[in-house]
Every structure is written in C-alpha cells, then in structure tokens.
Coordinates of C-alpha atoms in Angstrom, one line a residue:
M1 CA 0.3 0.1 0.4
V2 CA 1.6 3.6 -1.5
E3 CA 1.8 6.4 1.3
R4 CA 0.1 9.1 0.8
R5 CA 2.2 12.8 2.1
N6 CA -0.7 14.8 2.4
K7 CA -4.1 12.2 3.1
P8 CA -7.9 13.3 3.8
S9 CA -8.7 14.5 6.6
A10 CA -11.8 11.9 8.0
L11 CA -14.6 11.6 6.5
A12 CA -16.6 11.7 10.0
S13 CA -15.2 15.6 9.6
T14 CA -16.0 16.6 5.9
P15 CA -17.5 20.3 6.8
G16 CA -20.9 21.4 5.8
L17 CA -22.1 18.0 7.8
V18 CA -24.5 17.7 11.0
P19 CA -24.1 14.2 13.0
Q20 CA -26.9 12.3 12.4
P21 CA -29.0 10.2 15.5
Q22 CA -27.8 6.9 16.2
V23 CA -30.0 3.8 15.9
N24 CA -29.2 0.0 17.9
I25 CA -30.6 -2.9 18.4
S26 CA -29.7 -4.1 21.5
H27 CA -30.8 -6.9 25.0
G28 CA -30.9 -10.3 22.3
N29 CA -32.9 -7.9 19.4
Q30 CA -35.3 -6.7 22.8
R31 CA -34.6 -2.6 22.7
V32 CA -34.7 -0.8 20.5
S33 CA -32.6 2.7 21.0
A34 CA -32.4 6.1 19.2
V35 CA -29.8 9.2 20.4
L36 CA -29.8 12.3 18.7
P37 CA -25.6 14.2 18.2
T38 CA -27.3 16.2 20.9
G39 CA -27.8 13.3 23.6
E40 CA -32.0 13.1 24.1
S41 CA -32.3 9.8 23.4
V42 CA -35.9 7.3 23.8
E43 CA -35.9 3.1 24.5
V44 CA -38.5 1.1 22.6
M45 CA -39.3 -2.6 23.6
L46 CA -40.6 -4.9 20.3
Y47 CA -41.8 -6.6 23.4
G48 CA -45.9 -4.3 23.5
A49 CA -43.6 -1.9 21.6
T50 CA -43.7 0.3 25.0
V51 CA -41.8 3.5 24.9
V52 CA -39.2 2.5 28.8
S53 CA -37.6 5.5 28.1
W54 CA -37.0 8.6 26.9
K55 CA -34.5 11.4 28.2
D56 CA -33.0 15.0 26.9
S57 CA -29.9 16.4 27.1
D58 CA -28.5 16.1 30.7
G59 CA -29.5 12.8 30.6
N60 CA -32.4 13.1 32.8
E61 CA -35.5 10.6 32.8
K62 CA -38.7 12.0 31.7
L63 CA -40.7 8.4 32.1
W64 CA -41.5 6.4 35.0
L65 CA -40.8 2.6 36.0
S66 CA -41.0 0.6 37.7
E67 CA -38.4 -1.2 39.8
A68 CA -41.0 -4.4 40.0
T69 CA -42.1 -4.7 36.0
K70 CA -39.8 -7.2 33.3
L71 CA -38.7 -6.5 31.2
D72 CA -37.8 -10.5 29.9
G73 CA -42.0 -10.5 27.7
S74 CA -43.4 -12.3 30.7
K75 CA -46.0 -9.4 32.0
P76 CA -46.9 -6.3 30.7
I77 CA -44.3 -4.1 32.0
R78 CA -45.8 -0.9 34.4
G79 CA -44.4 2.2 33.3
G80 CA -43.3 4.9 30.3
I81 CA -45.7 4.7 27.6
P82 CA -47.5 0.7 27.4
L83 CA -49.9 1.2 24.4
V84 CA -53.7 0.2 24.7
F85 CA -55.9 -1.9 22.1
P86 CA -57.8 -3.1 20.9
V87 CA -59.9 -2.5 24.1
F88 CA -59.6 -0.3 27.6
G89 CA -60.0 -1.9 30.6
P90 CA -61.1 -5.1 32.0
P91 CA -63.2 -5.6 28.4
P92 CA -66.9 -5.4 28.3
A93 CA -69.3 -9.6 28.4
N94 CA -71.3 -10.0 24.7
H95 CA -68.5 -8.0 23.5
P96 CA -66.0 -9.0 20.7
T97 CA -63.6 -8.0 23.2
S98 CA -64.6 -9.8 26.2
K99 CA -61.6 -12.8 25.9
L100 CA -59.3 -10.6 26.0
P101 CA -57.2 -10.2 28.8
Q102 CA -57.7 -6.4 31.0
H103 CA -55.8 -3.2 28.2
G104 CA -56.1 -5.4 25.5
L105 CA -53.5 -7.2 23.5
A106 CA -51.2 -4.9 21.2
R107 CA -48.9 -4.4 24.8
T108 CA -47.9 -9.1 25.4
S109 CA -47.3 -8.6 21.6
R110 CA -43.9 -9.0 20.2
W111 CA -43.4 -6.3 17.3
E112 CA -41.5 -5.7 14.7
F113 CA -38.9 -2.9 14.8
L114 CA -39.9 -1.4 10.2
G115 CA -37.2 1.0 10.6
K116 CA -36.1 4.0 11.2
S117 CA -36.1 7.7 9.1
T118 CA -33.8 11.0 9.9
S119 CA -34.0 14.2 9.4
E120 CA -31.9 16.0 6.5
S121 CA -28.0 16.2 7.1
E122 CA -28.2 19.3 5.7
A123 CA -30.3 19.9 8.6
A124 CA -29.5 22.7 12.0
E125 CA -28.6 20.5 15.1
A126 CA -31.1 22.1 16.4
D127 CA -33.9 20.4 13.7
L128 CA -32.6 17.6 14.3
S129 CA -35.2 13.7 14.4
V130 CA -35.4 10.6 14.1
K131 CA -37.5 8.2 14.0
L132 CA -39.4 4.4 14.7
D133 CA -41.9 3.3 13.0
F134 CA -42.9 -0.7 14.6
G135 CA -45.8 -3.3 13.8
L136 CA -48.2 -5.9 14.6
S137 CA -50.9 -7.7 12.5
A138 CA -53.4 -10.6 12.2
A139 CA -50.6 -12.7 11.4
T140 CA -47.8 -12.5 13.1
L141 CA -49.8 -13.1 16.7
D142 CA -49.1 -15.7 18.3
E143 CA -51.7 -19.2 17.9
A144 CA -53.8 -18.7 21.0
A145 CA -53.4 -14.6 20.9
R146 CA -55.4 -14.8 17.0
A147 CA -57.7 -17.4 19.3
L148 CA -58.7 -14.2 21.4
W149 CA -59.3 -11.5 19.2
P150 CA -60.5 -13.0 15.4
Y151 CA -60.4 -9.6 13.1
T152 CA -57.8 -9.2 10.9
F153 CA -55.8 -6.1 11.5
G154 CA -52.6 -3.6 10.8
L155 CA -51.2 -1.3 12.5
I156 CA -48.4 0.6 12.7
Y157 CA -46.7 2.8 15.7
S158 CA -44.2 5.5 15.4
V159 CA -42.1 7.1 17.8
T160 CA -40.5 9.9 17.1
L161 CA -37.5 12.2 19.3
T162 CA -36.8 15.8 18.4
R163 CA -34.3 17.5 21.4
D164 CA -38.2 19.0 22.9
S165 CA -39.9 16.6 22.1
L166 CA -41.3 13.2 21.7
T167 CA -44.4 12.7 19.6
T168 CA -46.6 8.8 19.2
S169 CA -48.3 8.0 16.5
L170 CA -50.6 4.9 15.9
V171 CA -52.5 3.8 12.8
V172 CA -55.5 1.3 13.1
T173 CA -56.8 -0.2 10.1
N174 CA -59.5 -3.2 9.1
D175 CA -57.8 -5.9 6.9
D176 CA -60.8 -7.8 7.2
N177 CA -64.2 -8.4 5.0
K178 CA -65.8 -7.3 8.7
P179 CA -66.6 -4.4 10.5
F180 CA -64.9 -4.6 14.4
D181 CA -64.2 -1.8 17.4
V182 CA -61.6 -0.7 18.9
Q183 CA -60.4 1.8 21.9
V184 CA -57.0 3.2 21.5
L185 CA -55.3 4.5 24.3
L186 CA -51.1 6.1 25.4
H187 CA -50.8 5.2 28.7
T188 CA -48.4 7.7 29.9
Y189 CA -45.9 7.5 32.8
F190 CA -44.7 11.0 33.6
R191 CA -41.9 11.4 36.1
I192 CA -42.5 14.4 38.5
P193 CA -40.5 15.9 41.8
D194 CA -43.9 15.3 43.8
I195 CA -47.8 14.9 43.4
N196 CA -48.6 16.9 45.9
K197 CA -46.8 19.9 44.0
I198 CA -48.2 18.7 40.4
Q199 CA -51.2 20.2 38.5
I200 CA -53.4 19.3 35.6
T201 CA -54.6 22.2 33.2
G202 CA -56.5 22.2 30.1
L203 CA -59.6 20.3 32.0
E204 CA -61.9 22.7 33.2
G205 CA -65.9 22.2 32.9
A206 CA -65.1 18.4 32.2
E207 CA -67.1 16.0 32.0
Y208 CA -65.6 12.2 33.1
I209 CA -66.2 8.4 34.8
D210 CA -64.8 8.9 38.1
K211 CA -63.9 5.5 38.0
V212 CA -63.0 5.6 41.9
D213 CA -66.2 6.3 42.5
N214 CA -68.7 4.1 40.9
R215 CA -68.0 5.3 37.6
K216 CA -69.6 8.4 38.9
I217 CA -70.3 11.2 35.4
K218 CA -68.9 14.1 36.9
T219 CA -67.3 17.8 36.2
Q220 CA -64.6 19.2 36.8
E221 CA -65.2 22.4 38.4
T222 CA -61.6 23.6 39.4
P223 CA -59.3 25.5 37.5
A224 CA -57.0 22.1 37.7
V225 CA -56.6 18.6 38.5
T226 CA -54.9 18.0 42.1
I227 CA -54.4 14.3 42.7
T228 CA -55.0 14.6 46.5
S229 CA -55.3 10.2 47.1
E230 CA -56.5 7.4 43.9
T231 CA -57.2 8.7 41.3
D232 CA -58.5 6.9 37.6
R233 CA -60.9 9.4 35.7
V234 CA -62.1 9.5 32.0
Y235 CA -62.0 12.9 30.5
T236 CA -63.8 14.5 27.7
P237 CA -62.2 17.9 27.2
K238 CA -64.9 20.1 26.2
G239 CA -62.2 21.1 23.5
G240 CA -62.0 17.6 22.0
A241 CA -58.4 16.6 20.7
D242 CA -57.3 20.8 20.2
A243 CA -57.8 21.2 24.3
P244 CA -54.5 21.6 25.6
I245 CA -53.4 19.5 28.6
A246 CA -49.9 20.5 30.9
I247 CA -48.5 18.7 33.4
V248 CA -47.8 22.1 35.7
D249 CA -45.7 22.4 39.2
Q250 CA -47.5 24.3 41.7
S251 CA -44.6 26.4 43.2
S252 CA -42.9 27.7 40.1
G253 CA -46.1 27.7 37.9
R254 CA -44.3 26.2 35.2
P255 CA -45.6 23.8 32.7
L256 CA -42.7 20.9 33.7
Y257 CA -45.2 18.8 30.1
K258 CA -47.2 19.8 27.4
L259 CA -49.4 17.2 25.6
S260 CA -51.3 17.5 22.5
R261 CA -53.7 15.6 20.6
D262 CA -54.4 14.9 17.4
N263 CA -58.6 12.9 17.1
L264 CA -57.2 11.6 20.5
G265 CA -60.7 12.7 22.6
D266 CA -60.0 11.9 26.0
V267 CA -57.4 12.3 28.5
V268 CA -57.2 9.2 31.1
V269 CA -55.4 11.0 34.9
W270 CA -54.1 7.8 37.0
N271 CA -52.2 7.9 40.3
P272 CA -52.7 4.3 42.9
W273 CA -52.2 6.4 45.4
A274 CA -50.4 4.6 49.0
E275 CA -53.0 1.5 49.5
K276 CA -53.6 0.5 46.3
A277 CA -49.5 1.2 44.7
V278 CA -48.4 -1.5 48.5
S279 CA -51.4 -3.5 46.9
M280 CA -49.5 -4.0 43.5
P281 CA -46.7 -7.2 43.1
D282 CA -45.3 -5.0 40.1
F283 CA -45.1 -1.6 40.8
G284 CA -42.5 -0.5 42.8
P285 CA -40.7 1.2 44.8
D286 CA -44.4 1.2 47.3
D287 CA -44.4 4.9 47.3
G288 CA -43.0 5.7 43.5
Y289 CA -46.4 6.7 43.1
R290 CA -45.0 10.0 44.7
N291 CA -42.5 11.0 41.1
M292 CA -45.8 10.0 38.6
V293 CA -48.4 10.3 37.8
C294 CA -50.7 9.5 34.6
V295 CA -52.3 11.6 31.8
E296 CA -52.8 9.2 28.8
A297 CA -54.4 10.4 25.5
G298 CA -57.2 8.1 24.4
A299 CA -60.3 7.7 21.7
V300 CA -62.0 5.4 25.0
R301 CA -65.4 6.3 25.8
G302 CA -66.5 4.8 23.3
W303 CA -66.3 2.3 20.0
Q304 CA -63.9 2.9 16.6
T305 CA -66.1 1.3 13.9
L306 CA -64.3 0.6 11.1
E307 CA -65.5 -1.0 7.9
P308 CA -63.2 -3.4 6.1
G309 CA -60.3 -1.1 4.4
D310 CA -60.9 1.5 6.9
A311 CA -58.1 3.0 9.2
F312 CA -58.2 4.5 12.1
E313 CA -54.7 7.3 13.0
G314 CA -54.3 9.0 16.6
A315 CA -51.4 11.1 18.1
Q316 CA -49.8 12.4 20.9
T317 CA -46.0 15.0 21.2
I318 CA -45.5 15.5 24.4
T319 CA -43.3 18.7 25.2
L320 CA -41.3 19.7 26.9
A321 CA -41.0 23.3 28.8

C-alpha cells in the first residue's frame, strides 16, 4: 500500500455535515434505542412496542418505570408508554373483545421493528429528529392471541424524537371483510418530582367518569386537577382533541410537560396512591406513586367502528417546557 504524504482528513470531519441520530438494537434484539447527536434519547421494547425511556440532553429521565416490572416479555410492562388496543380496561361481557386480557393484546405482543427515518443531513442541529416505526398484524400474532380476537388488522406505531419533544402515533387498519370496534390509548407514565406539588391543567369544565367512585359521571369544577388520593378518571375535554393539556409545577407555575393530541378526544388521569400501590406486585418502589402520574391520550369513552378497509389514526406529542 502506497503511503500518501498528504492524506485527506477523515470523512467524519467533512465540513457542512451535521452529525446524525444513532439507532441501535440491543438486549438480544429486544430493545431499539435512538440517540440524537445532542444527547436526547428514547428506548422502545419490541415486547409491546412499549417506550421505556425518554431522556433529555442532560440524561434526565422523563418517563416513570416501575422498579418491579418485568422486561423479559413475561408480563405487561408497568411504566413508560404502554399501548392499549383494542380495548381499554377489563373487556365488557358479550362483546367481541370479551376474551382479551385487560387493555388488550398490543402491549403483550412482540412487534416488528420496521426501520428508522431521520431529518435531512444538512438540517440545523436544533431541527434533527429520528422516527422509529414498529408493526403488528394479525399474521404476526401467536395462535393463542389470534383466537382471542379473530380479526385481520394492521398496526403501525411511530415514535419520533426531537430535541424537546416525543411524538407517538398509532395507525389501525381493518384488513378484514367485516367491521370491528376498537379503543386506543397511549398509557403514558410521566416522571414528576412530587405528586403533591403538581397540577394538571386544560380539563376545567370537562365531563369525566370517576372510576374510583362507582363510575359516576362528574364535571371538573376547578381550573386544575390535583391528586390527593387514588385517582382514576376518564376525561373528555371541552375542546376535544384540540384542548391543550399540561402538567404544571405548582410552586413555580411552570409547565413540566405539555401534551397535544391528534384525533384522541379523551384523557385518562391515573395515580394509584399509597394503599393500591402497595397491593400491586409489579409497582415499585411502594412509594413510587409520589413520583409518577399517568396522563393518557386516547379514544376510550366509546368505540371506534372500522369498516373493512378503513383506518383510524391517533397521536400525541409531549413537549418539554
């Protein structure tokens, strides 16, 4: 090999090229991670396509993940952003979803990683993003799962990371020759400093189902929701999917997270509080309820009926303050 006296500089230092996001598959092909050149990151398990981590550029975790949850595919993951499909909560009797486990089959199925896409290489560093796509269909379900809900369907789930936001979107298609009903929910566990010092805004005047109080229909009378006991409510904001929701630090009045929704008209607010947290074997630590709150975008008050060939798409974007 001839030694050149004037070697060109390494390609990595080529002027004008912005460093690109890095995507890796790890943990025995069980986890997909993406990292922006500025340090922000996201991790998604192929089991359930559950987002289990979202960190800012300083490495601060934004999602709450139970220390007691299983990440080996043996049980649904407690924390992060589990996917609820095609039924929310315990399935109703005498309904086509009645044989399914609570919250459906998406969060307990192994998804396929379909690939990544990134912003253009010449984009400014602040505009860099990476999108991860995952797929699940009736054809990829195991035989036992197909027997519980025997419809032909397709799901495409996309997770998009930017410097200051995380977007998760789900597209459901009916590939069957008969209609079916579905419910969809993005069951987001937010990490917070102290449950006693946050409030949730954007729900004033909204009707909600209070699942802790015998599913009574109530109206949010105060400007903000505060959590002081076990809370499990299904809100329908007055502004529909256009109503902005925020998790606010009461001491400073500063939003910690802002939540915008697309075609997801309901918002579930959940915190187990002390007694229930202790009774849940996959919830840990026992006082972990102090540092989490679920604010979940979904379409769950009724059913979305998809005719053959129809599709339903819903999305949320979480923006950091």
